[in-house]
């Protein structure tokens, strides 16, 4: 704390008496307040909960501000310009809810704290944290020839997922019963189904799961493809 007063002297040499109290006072604090942000690896809801911490107590702290940048790929987000998010907090630690208005993709974040003395924490050289916003499930499908005279069938599977497919569950139907037949972990390929001695119609569909946990719904028509096995 700094306090100030003035004393005037006139041309006759009269000197003003010192006041009993300061004319003015100000608080000066050049200390930096340091902060750090963390965020989840994935977000599927359109809102990213960015948590933050600071290294200061209640004395001499104003608020923390959130900065972000966005890109469809990790290369794009690394080259993007930083922007200031609208959300701030005057808490020592907590959560800043960030709405991913740019849509699905990669969001990088860092925080800067403002001390009570008006000193901003310098921006870091690198982002504190990164989150992949992915609100859409993958799209997968399976295909097979419509007719087969052999008991072994080649089932081709394919997928469309921008941010990382984890698995594809392939379901089969015969005689009125659906069951999970196989789980594959590639984005496309061919697997062999063995009908054994069974003949008639077989149906198939697939359900994909991506890295963010989004899971595809079953096809609205009930299945992706069907094949009639005739061994006669």
mmCIF file of N, CA and C in Angstrom, residues 8-16:
data_model
loop_
_atom_site.group_PDB
_atom_site.id
_atom_site.type_symbol
_atom_site.label_atom_id
_atom_site.label_comp_id
_atom_site.label_asym_id
_atom_site.label_seq_id
_atom_site.Cartn_x
_atom_site.Cartn_y
_atom_site.Cartn_z
ATOM 1 N N UNK A 8 2.515 22.486 0.139
ATOM 2 C CA UNK A 8 2.772 23.647 -0.713
ATOM 3 C C UNK A 8 3.558 24.724 0.034
ATOM 4 N N UNK A 9 4.382 25.446 -0.705
ATOM 5 C CA UNK A 9 5.128 26.596 -0.175
ATOM 6 C C UNK A 9 4.840 27.809 -1.062
ATOM 7 N N UNK A 10 4.449 28.954 -0.421
ATOM 8 C CA UNK A 10 4.144 30.134 -1.232
ATOM 9 C C UNK A 10 5.375 31.027 -1.352
ATOM 10 N N UNK A 11 5.225 32.149 -2.081
ATOM 11 C CA UNK A 11 6.361 33.035 -2.354
ATOM 12 C C UNK A 11 6.862 33.754 -1.116
ATOM 13 N N UNK A 12 6.029 33.833 -0.078
ATOM 14 C CA UNK A 12 6.460 34.474 1.180
ATOM 15 C C UNK A 12 7.193 33.499 2.076
ATOM 16 N N UNK A 13 7.246 32.234 1.670
ATOM 17 C CA UNK A 13 7.942 31.235 2.463
ATOM 18 C C UNK A 13 7.052 30.460 3.410
ATOM 19 N N UNK A 14 5.736 30.683 3.356
ATOM 20 C CA UNK A 14 4.834 29.921 4.213
ATOM 21 C C UNK A 14 4.720 28.476 3.695
ATOM 22 N N UNK A 15 4.809 27.542 4.609
ATOM 23 C CA UNK A 15 4.769 26.122 4.251
ATOM 24 C C UNK A 15 3.514 25.501 4.848
ATOM 25 N N UNK A 16 2.805 24.827 4.007
ATOM 26 C CA UNK A 16 1.579 24.138 4.429
ATOM 27 C C UNK A 16 1.907 23.064 5.462
#
